[in-house]
Tab-separated table of N, CA and C and ligand atoms in Angstrom:
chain	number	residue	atom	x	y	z
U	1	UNK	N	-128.380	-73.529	23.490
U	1	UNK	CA	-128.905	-72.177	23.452
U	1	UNK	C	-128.844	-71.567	24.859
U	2	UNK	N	-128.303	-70.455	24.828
U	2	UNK	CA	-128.182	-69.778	26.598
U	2	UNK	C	-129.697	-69.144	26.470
U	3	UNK	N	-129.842	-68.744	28.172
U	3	UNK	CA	-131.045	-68.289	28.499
U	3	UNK	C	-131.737	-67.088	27.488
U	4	UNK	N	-130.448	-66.148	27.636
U	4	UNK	CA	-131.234	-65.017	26.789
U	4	UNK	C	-131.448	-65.886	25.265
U	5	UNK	N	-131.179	-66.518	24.675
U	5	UNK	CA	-131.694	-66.424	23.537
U	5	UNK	C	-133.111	-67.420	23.659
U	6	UNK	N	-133.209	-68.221	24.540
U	6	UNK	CA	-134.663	-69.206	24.545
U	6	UNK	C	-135.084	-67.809	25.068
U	7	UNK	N	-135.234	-66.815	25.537
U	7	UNK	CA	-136.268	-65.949	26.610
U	7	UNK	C	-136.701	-65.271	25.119
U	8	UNK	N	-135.810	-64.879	23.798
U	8	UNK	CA	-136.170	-63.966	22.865
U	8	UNK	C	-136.651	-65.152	21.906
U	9	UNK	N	-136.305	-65.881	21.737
U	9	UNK	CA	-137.305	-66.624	20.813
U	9	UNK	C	-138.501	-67.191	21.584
U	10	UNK	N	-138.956	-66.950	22.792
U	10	UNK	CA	-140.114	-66.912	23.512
U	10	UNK	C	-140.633	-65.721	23.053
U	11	UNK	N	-140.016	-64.692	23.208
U	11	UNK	CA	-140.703	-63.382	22.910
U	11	UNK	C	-141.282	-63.192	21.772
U	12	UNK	N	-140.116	-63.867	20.896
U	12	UNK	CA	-140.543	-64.116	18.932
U	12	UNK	C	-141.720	-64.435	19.297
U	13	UNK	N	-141.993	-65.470	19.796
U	13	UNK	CA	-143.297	-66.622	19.352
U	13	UNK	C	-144.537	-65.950	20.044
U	14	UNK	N	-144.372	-65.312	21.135
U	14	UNK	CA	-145.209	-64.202	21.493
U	14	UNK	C	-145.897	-63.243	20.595
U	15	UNK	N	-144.864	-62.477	20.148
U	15	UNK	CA	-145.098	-61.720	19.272
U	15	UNK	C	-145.787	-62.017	18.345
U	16	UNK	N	-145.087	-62.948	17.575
U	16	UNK	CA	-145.692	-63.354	15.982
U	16	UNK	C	-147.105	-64.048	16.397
U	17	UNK	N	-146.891	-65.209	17.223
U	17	UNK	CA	-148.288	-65.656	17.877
U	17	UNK	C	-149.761	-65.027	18.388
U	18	UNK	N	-149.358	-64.279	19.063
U	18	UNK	CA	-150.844	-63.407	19.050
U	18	UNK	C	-151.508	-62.776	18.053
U	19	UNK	N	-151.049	-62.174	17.433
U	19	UNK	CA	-151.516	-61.777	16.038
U	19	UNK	C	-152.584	-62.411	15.709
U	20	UNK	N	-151.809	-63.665	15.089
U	20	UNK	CA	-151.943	-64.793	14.408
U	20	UNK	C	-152.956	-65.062	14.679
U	21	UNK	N	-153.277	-65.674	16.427
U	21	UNK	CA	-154.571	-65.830	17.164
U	21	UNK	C	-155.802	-65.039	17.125
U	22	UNK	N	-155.609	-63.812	16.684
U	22	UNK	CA	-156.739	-62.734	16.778
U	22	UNK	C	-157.144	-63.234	14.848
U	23	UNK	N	-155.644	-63.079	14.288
U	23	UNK	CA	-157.133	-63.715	12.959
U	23	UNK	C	-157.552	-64.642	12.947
U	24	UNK	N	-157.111	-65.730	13.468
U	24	UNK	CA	-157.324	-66.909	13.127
U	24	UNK	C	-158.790	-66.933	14.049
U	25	UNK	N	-159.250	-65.669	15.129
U	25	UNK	CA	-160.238	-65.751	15.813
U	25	UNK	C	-161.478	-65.067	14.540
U	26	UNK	N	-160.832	-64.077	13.874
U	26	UNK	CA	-161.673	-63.406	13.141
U	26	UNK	C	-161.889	-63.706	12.019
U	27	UNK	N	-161.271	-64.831	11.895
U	27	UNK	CA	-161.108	-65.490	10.257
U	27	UNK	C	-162.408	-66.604	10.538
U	28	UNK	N	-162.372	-67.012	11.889
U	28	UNK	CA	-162.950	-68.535	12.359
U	28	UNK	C	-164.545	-68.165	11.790
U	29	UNK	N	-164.995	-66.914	12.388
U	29	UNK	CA	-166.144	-66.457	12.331
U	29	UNK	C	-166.844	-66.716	11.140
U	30	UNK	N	-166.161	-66.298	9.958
U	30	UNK	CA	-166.739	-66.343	8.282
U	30	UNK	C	-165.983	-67.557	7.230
U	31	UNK	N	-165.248	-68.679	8.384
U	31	UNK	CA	-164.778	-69.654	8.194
U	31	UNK	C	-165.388	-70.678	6.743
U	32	UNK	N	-166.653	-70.729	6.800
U	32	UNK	CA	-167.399	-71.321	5.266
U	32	UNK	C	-167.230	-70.126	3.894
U	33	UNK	N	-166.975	-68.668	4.323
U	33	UNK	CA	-166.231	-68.106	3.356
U	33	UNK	C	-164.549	-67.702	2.937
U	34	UNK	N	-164.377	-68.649	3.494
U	34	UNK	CA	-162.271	-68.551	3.284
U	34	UNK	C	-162.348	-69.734	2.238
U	35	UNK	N	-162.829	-69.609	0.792
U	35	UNK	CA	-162.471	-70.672	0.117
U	35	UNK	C	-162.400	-69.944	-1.340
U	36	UNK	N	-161.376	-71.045	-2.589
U	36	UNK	CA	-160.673	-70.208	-3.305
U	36	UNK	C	-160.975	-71.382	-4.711
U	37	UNK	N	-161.112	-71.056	-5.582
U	37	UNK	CA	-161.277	-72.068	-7.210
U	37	UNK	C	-160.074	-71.984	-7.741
U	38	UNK	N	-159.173	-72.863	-7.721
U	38	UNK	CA	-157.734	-73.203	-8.874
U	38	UNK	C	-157.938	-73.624	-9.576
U	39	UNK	N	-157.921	-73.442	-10.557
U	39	UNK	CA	-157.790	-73.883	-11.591
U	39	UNK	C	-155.944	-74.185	-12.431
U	40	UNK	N	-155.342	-75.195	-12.289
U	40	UNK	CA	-154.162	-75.738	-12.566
U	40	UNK	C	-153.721	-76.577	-13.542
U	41	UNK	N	-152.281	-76.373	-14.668
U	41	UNK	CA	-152.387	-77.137	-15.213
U	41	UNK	C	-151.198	-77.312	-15.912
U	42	UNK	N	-150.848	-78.014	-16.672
U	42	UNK	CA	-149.415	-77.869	-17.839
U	42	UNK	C	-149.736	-77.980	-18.888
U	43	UNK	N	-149.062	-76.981	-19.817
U	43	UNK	CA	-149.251	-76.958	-20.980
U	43	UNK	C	-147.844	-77.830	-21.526
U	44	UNK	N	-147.911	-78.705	-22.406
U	44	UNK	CA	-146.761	-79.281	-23.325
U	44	UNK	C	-146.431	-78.713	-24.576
U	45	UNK	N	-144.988	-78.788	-24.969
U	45	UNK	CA	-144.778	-78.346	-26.290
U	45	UNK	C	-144.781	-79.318	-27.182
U	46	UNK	N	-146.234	-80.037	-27.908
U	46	UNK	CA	-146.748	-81.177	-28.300
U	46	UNK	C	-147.464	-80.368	-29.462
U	47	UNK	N	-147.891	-81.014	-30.158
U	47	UNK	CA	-149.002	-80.706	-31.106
U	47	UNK	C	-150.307	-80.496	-30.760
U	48	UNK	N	-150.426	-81.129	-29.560
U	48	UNK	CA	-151.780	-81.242	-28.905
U	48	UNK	C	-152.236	-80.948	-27.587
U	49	UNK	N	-150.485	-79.788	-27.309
U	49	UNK	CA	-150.289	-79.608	-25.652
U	49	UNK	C	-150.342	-80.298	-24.715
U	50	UNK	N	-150.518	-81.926	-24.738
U	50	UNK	CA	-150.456	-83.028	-24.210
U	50	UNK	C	-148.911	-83.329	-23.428
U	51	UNK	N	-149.068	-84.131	-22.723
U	51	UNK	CA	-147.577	-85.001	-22.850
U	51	UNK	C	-147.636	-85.673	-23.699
U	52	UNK	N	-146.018	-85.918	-24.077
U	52	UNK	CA	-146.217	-87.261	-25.001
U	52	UNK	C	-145.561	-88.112	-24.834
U	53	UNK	N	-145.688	-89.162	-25.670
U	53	UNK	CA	-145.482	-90.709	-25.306
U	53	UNK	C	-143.838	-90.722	-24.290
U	54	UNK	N	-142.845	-89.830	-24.061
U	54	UNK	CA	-141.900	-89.766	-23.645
U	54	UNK	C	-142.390	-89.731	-22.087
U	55	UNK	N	-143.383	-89.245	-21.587
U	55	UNK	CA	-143.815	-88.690	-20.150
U	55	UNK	C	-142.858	-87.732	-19.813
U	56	UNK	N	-142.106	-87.774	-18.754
U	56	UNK	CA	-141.750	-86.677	-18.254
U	56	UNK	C	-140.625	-86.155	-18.893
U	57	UNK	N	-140.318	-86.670	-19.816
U	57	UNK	CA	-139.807	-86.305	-20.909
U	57	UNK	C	-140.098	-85.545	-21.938
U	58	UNK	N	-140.968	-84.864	-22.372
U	58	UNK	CA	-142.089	-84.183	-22.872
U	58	UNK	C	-141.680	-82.854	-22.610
U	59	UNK	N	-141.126	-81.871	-23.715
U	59	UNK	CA	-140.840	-80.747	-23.387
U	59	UNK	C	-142.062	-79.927	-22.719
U	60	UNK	N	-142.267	-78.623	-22.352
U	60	UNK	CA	-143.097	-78.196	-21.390
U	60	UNK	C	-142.932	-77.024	-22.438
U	61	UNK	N	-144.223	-76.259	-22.241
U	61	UNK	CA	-144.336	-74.936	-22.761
U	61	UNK	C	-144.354	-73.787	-22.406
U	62	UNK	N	-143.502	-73.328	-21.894
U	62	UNK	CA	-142.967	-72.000	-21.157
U	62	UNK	C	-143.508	-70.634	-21.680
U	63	UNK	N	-143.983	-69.606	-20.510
U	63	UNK	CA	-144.057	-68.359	-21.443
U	63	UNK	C	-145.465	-68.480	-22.235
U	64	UNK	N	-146.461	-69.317	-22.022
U	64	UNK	CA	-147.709	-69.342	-22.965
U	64	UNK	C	-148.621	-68.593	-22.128
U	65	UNK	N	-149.425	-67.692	-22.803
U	65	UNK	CA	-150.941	-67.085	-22.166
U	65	UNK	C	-151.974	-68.022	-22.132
U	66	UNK	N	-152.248	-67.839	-20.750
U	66	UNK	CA	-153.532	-68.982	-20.999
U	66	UNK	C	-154.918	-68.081	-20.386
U	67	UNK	N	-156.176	-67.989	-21.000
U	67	UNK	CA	-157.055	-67.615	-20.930
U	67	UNK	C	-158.084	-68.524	-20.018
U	68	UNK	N	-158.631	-68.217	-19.592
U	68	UNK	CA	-160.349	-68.957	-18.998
U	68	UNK	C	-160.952	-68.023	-19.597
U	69	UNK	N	-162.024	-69.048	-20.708
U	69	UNK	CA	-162.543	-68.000	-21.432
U	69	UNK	C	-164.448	-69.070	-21.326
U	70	UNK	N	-165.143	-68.123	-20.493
U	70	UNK	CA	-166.746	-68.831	-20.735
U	70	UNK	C	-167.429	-67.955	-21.700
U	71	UNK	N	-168.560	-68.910	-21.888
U	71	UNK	CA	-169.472	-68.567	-22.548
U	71	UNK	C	-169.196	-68.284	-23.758
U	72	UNK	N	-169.355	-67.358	-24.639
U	72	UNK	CA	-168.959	-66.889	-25.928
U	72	UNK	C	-167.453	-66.469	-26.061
U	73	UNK	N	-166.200	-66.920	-25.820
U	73	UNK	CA	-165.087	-66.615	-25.724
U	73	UNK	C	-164.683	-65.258	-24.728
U	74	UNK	N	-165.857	-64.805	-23.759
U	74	UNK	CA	-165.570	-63.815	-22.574
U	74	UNK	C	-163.818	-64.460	-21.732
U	75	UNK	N	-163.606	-63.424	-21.463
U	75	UNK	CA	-161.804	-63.922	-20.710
U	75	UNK	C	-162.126	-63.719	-19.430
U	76	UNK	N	-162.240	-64.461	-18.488
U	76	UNK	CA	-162.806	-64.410	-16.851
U	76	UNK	C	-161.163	-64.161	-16.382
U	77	UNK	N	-160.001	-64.527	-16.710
U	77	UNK	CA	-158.925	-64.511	-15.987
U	77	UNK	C	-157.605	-65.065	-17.182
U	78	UNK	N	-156.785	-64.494	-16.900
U	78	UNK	CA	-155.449	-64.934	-17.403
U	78	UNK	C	-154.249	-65.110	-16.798
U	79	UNK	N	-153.218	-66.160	-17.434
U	79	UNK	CA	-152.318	-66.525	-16.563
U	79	UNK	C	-151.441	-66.744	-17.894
U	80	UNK	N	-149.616	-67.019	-17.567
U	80	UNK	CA	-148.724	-66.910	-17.750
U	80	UNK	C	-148.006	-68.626	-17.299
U	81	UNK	N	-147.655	-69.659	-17.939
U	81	UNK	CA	-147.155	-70.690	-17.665
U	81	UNK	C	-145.377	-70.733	-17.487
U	82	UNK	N	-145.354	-71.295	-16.402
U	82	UNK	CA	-144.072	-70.972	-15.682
U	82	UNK	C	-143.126	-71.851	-16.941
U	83	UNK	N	-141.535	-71.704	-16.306
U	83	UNK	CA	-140.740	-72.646	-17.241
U	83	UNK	C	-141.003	-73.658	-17.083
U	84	UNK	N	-141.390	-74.470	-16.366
U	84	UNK	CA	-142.512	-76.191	-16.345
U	84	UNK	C	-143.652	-75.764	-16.973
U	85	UNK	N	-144.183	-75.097	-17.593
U	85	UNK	CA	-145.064	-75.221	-18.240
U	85	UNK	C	-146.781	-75.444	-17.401
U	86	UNK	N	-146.438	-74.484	-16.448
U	86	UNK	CA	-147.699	-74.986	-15.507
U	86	UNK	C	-147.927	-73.318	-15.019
U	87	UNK	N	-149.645	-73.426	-15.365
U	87	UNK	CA	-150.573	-72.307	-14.891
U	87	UNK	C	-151.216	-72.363	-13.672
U	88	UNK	N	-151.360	-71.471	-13.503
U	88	UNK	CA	-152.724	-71.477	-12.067
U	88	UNK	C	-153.055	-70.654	-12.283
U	89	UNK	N	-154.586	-70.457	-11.543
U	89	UNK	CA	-155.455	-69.716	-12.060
U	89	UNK	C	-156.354	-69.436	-11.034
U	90	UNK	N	-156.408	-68.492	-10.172
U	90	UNK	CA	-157.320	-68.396	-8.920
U	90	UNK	C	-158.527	-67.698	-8.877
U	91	UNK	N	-159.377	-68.260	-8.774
U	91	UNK	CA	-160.846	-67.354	-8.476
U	91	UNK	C	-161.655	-67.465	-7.079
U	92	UNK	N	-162.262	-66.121	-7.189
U	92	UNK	CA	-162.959	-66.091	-5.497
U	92	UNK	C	-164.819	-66.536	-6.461
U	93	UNK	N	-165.219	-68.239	-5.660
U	93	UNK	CA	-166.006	-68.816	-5.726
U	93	UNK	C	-167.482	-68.285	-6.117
U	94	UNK	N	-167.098	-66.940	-5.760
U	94	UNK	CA	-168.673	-66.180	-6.025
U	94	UNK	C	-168.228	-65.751	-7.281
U	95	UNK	N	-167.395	-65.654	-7.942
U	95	UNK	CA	-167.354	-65.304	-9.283
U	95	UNK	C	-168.143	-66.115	-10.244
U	96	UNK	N	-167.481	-67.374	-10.094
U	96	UNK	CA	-168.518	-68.316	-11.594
U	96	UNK	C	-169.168	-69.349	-10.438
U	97	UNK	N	-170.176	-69.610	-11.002
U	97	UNK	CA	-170.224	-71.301	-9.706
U	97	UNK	C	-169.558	-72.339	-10.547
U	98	UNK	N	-169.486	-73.286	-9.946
U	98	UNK	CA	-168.743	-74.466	-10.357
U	98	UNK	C	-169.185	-75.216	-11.415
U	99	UNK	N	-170.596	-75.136	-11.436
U	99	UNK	CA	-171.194	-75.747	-12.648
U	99	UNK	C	-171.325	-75.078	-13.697
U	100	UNK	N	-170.867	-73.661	-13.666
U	100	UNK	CA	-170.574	-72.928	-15.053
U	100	UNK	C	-168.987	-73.357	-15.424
U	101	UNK	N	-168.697	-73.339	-14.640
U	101	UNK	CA	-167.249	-73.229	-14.512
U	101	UNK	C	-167.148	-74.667	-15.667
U	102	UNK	N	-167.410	-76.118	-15.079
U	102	UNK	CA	-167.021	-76.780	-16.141
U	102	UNK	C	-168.216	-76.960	-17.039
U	103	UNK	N	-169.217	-76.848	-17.161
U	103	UNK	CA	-170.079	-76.788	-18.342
U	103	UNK	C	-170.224	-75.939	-19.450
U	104	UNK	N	-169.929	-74.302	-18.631
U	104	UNK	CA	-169.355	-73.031	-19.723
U	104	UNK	C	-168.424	-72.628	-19.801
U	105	UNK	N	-167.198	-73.072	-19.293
U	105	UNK	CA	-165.646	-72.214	-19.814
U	105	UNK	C	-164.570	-73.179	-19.936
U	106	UNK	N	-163.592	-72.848	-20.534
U	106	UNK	CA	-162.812	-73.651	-21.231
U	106	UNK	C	-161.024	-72.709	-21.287
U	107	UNK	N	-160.114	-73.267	-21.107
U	107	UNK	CA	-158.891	-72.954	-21.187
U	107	UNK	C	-158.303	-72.961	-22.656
U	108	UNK	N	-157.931	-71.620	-22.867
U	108	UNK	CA	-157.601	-71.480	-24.285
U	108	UNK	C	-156.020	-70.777	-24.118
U	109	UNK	N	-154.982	-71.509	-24.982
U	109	UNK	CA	-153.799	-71.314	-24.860
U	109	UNK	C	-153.789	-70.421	-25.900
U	110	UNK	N	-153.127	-69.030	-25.784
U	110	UNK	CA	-152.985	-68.191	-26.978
U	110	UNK	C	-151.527	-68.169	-27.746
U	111	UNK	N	-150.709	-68.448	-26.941
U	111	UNK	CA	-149.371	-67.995	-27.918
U	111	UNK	C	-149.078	-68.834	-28.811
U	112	UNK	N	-148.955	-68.887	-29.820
U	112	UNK	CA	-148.784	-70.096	-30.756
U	112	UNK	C	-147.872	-70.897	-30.171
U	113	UNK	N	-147.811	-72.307	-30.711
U	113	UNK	CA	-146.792	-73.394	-30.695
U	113	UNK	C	-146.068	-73.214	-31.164
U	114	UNK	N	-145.556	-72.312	-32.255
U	114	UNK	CA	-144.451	-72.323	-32.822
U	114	UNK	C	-143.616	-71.289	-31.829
U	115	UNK	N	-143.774	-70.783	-31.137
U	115	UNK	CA	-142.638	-69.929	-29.832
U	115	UNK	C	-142.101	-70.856	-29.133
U	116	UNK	N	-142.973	-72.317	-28.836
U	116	UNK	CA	-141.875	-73.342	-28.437
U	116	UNK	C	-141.037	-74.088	-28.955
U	117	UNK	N	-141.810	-74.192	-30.414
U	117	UNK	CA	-141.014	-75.364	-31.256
U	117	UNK	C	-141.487	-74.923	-32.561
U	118	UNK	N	-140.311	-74.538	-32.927
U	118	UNK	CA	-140.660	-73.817	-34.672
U	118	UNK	C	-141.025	-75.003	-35.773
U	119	UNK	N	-141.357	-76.025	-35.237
U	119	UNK	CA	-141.767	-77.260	-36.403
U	119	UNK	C	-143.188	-77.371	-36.339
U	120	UNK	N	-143.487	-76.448	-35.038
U	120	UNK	CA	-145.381	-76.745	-34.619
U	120	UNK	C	-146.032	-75.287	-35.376
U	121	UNK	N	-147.468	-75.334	-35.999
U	121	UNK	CA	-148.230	-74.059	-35.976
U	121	UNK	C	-148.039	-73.100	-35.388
U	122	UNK	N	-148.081	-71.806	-36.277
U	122	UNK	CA	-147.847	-70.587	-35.771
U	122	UNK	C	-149.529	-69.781	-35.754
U	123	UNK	N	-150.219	-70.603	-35.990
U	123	UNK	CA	-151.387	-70.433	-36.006
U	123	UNK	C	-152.300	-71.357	-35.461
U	124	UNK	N	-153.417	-71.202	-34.549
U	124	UNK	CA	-154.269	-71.979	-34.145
U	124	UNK	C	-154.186	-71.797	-32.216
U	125	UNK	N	-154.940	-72.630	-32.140
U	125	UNK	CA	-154.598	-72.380	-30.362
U	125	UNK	C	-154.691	-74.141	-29.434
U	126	UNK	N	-154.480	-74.412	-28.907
U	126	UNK	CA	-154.834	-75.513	-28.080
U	126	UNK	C	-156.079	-74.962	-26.984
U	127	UNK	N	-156.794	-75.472	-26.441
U	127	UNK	CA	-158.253	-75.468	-25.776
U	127	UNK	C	-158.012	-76.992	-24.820
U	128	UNK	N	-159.218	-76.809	-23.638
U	128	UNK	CA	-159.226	-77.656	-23.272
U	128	UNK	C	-160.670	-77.217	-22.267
U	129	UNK	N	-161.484	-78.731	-22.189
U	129	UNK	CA	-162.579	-78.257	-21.020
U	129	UNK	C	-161.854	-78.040	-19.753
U	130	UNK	N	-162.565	-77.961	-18.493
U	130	UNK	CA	-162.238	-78.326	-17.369
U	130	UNK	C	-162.689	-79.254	-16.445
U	131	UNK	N	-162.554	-80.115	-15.517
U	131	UNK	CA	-163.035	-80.787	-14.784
U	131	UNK	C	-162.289	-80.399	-12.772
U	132	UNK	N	-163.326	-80.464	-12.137
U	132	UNK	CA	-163.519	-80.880	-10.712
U	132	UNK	C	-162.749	-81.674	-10.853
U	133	UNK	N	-161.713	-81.961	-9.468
U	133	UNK	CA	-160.994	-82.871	-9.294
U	133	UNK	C	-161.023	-83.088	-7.760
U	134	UNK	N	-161.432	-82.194	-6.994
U	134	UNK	CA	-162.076	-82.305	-5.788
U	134	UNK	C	-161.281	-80.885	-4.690
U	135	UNK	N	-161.273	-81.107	-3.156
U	135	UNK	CA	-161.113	-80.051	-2.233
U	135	UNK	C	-159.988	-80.576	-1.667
U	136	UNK	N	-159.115	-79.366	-1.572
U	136	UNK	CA	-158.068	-79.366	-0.296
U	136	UNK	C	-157.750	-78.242	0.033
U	137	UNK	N	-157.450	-78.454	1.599
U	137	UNK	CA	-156.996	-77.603	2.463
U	137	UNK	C	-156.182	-77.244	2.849
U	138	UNK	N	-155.568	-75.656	3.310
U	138	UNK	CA	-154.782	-75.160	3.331
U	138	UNK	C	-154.692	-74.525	4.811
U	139	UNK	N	-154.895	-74.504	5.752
U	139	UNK	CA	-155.133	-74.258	6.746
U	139	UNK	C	-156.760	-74.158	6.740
U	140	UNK	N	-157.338	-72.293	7.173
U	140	UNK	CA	-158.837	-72.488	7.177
U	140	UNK	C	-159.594	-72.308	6.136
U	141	UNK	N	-158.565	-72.156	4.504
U	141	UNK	CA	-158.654	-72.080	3.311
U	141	UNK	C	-159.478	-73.355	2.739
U	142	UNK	N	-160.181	-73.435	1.845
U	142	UNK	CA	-160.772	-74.747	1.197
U	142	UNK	C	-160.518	-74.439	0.081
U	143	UNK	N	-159.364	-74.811	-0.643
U	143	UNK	CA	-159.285	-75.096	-2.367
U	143	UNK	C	-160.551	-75.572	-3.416
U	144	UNK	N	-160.718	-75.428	-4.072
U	144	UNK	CA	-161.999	-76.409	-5.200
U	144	UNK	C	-160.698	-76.629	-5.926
U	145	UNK	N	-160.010	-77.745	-6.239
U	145	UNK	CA	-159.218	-77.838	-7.388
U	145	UNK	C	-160.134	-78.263	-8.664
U	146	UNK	N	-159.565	-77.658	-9.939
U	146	UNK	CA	-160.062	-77.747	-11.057
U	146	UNK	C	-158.959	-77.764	-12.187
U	147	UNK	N	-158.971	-79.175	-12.898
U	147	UNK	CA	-157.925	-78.973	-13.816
U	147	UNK	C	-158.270	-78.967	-15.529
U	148	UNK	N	-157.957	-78.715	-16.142
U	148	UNK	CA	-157.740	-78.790	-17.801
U	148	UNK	C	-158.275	-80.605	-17.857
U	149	UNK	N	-159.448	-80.858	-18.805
U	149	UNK	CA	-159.524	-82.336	-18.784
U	149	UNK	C	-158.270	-83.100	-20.012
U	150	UNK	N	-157.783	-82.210	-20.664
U	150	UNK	CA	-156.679	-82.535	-21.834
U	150	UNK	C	-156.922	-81.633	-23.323
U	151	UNK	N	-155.797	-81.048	-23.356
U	151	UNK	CA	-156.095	-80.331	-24.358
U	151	UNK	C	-156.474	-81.009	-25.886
U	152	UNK	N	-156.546	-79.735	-26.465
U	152	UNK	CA	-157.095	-80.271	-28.354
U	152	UNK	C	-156.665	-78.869	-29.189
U	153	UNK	N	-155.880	-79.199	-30.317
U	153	UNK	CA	-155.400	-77.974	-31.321
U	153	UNK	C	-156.304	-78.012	-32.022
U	154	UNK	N	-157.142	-76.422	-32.017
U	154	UNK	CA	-157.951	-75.964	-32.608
U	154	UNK	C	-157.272	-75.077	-34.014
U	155	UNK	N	-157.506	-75.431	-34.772
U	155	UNK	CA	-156.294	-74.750	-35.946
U	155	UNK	C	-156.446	-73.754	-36.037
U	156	UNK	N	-157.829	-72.391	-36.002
U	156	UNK	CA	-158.064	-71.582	-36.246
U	156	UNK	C	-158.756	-70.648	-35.247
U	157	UNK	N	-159.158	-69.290	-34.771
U	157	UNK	CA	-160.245	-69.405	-33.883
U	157	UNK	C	-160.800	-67.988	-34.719
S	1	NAG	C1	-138.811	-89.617	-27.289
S	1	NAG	O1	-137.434	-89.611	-26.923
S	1	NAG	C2	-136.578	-90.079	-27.938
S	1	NAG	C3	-135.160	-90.137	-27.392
S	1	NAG	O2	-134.820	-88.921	-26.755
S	1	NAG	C4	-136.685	-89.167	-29.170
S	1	NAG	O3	-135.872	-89.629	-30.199
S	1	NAG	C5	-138.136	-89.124	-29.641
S	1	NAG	O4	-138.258	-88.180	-30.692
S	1	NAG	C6	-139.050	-88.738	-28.498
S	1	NAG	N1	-140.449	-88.831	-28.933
S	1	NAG	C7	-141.303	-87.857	-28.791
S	1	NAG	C8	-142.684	-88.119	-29.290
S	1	NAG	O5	-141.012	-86.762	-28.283
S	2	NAG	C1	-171.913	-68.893	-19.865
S	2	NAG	O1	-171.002	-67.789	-19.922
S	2	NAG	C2	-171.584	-66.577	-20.410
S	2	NAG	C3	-170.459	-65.545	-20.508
S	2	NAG	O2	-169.691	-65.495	-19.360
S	2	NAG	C4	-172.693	-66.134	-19.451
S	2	NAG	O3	-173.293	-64.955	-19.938
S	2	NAG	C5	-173.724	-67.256	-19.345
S	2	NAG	O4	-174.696	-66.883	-18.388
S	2	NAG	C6	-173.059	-68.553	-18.932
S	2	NAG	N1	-174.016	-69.653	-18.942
S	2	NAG	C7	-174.133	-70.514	-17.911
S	2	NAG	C8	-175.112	-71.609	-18.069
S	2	NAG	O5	-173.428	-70.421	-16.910
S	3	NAG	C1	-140.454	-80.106	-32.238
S	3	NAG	O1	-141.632	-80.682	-32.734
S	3	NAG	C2	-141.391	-81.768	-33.616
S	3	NAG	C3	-142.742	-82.180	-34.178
S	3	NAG	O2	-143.663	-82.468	-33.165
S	3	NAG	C4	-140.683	-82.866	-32.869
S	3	NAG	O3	-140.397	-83.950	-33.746
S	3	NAG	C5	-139.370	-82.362	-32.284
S	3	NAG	O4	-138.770	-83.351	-31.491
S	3	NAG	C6	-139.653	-81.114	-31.435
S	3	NAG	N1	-138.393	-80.526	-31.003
S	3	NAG	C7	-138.142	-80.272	-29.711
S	3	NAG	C8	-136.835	-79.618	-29.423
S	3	NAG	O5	-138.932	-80.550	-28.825
């Protein structure tokens, strides 16, 4: 690398760097409030939205609505499962506390099974509780991860 270009990628790192430093000064301050609830998960194209006995072999369910739905079937948030068949679901911590979270709400898959696999119900939904699975960090971010404890086809709702 010749001089001028180490002197401008000095300058880059200047640039982009200070910024950075001023939030990371103003972020530091309210540091016990930079934290976020995921809720994550895969849905399978199973009877029971499970994997199955194949493991990763186990088609995935693409394209499904998935609800967080507490209390009396209220919808706190919705999400969209990628072509792996995997949701996320983000909430800011002051929304539910954690102990509502898995004692009152529950993940309810809406699009029927039969959009993945026309041999499964075109009626009914898969459900699942949730469980704590613990914290990670993302820089000055603190995750709560929270996943689906395993789903169950509810035939009707
Ligand atoms: C597991 O894989 C085999 C071979 O591909 C297939 O015949 C069988 O139906 C699969 N079983 C399930 C439960 O998906
Ligand atoms: C359960 O959820 C409902 C609806 O969101 C709410 O009104 C109720 O207070 C919750 N109960 C608990 C114990 O969190
Ligand atoms: C569709 O579901 C049936 C019944 O569970 C299963 O036997 C079949 O292998 C599935 N087909 C695909 C393409 O996953």
């Amino acid at each position: 690398m010749g001089l001028k270009s180490v002197l401008f990628v000095c300058v880059m790192v200047a640039a982009m760097g200070a910024p950075l430093m001023v939030v990371e000064a103003q972020l530091g301050s309210i540091g016990s409030l930079l934290s976020l609830t995921r809720i994550q998960g895969t849905v399978f194209c199973t009877a029971n939205g499970n994997i199955g006995t194949n493991g990763t072999a186990t088609p995935a369910f693409p394209n499904a609505a998935v609800q967080l739905q507490c209390g009396n079937g209220n919808v706190v948030s919705t999400a969209t499962t990628n072509s792996a068949g995997v949701f996320s679901i983000l909430l800011d911590p002051l929304q539910l506390l954690l102990s509502s979270l898995t004692s009152n709400c529950s993940v309810v898959v809406n699009t029927p099974l039969s959009s993945c696999n026309a041999t499964l119900p075109s009626v009914g939904n898969l459900v699942s509780a949730l469980n704590l699975v613990g914290m990670t960090f993302q820089g000055l971010l603190r995750i709560t991860n929270i996943i689906p404890t395993g789903f169950m086809f509810q035939p009707s709702t």
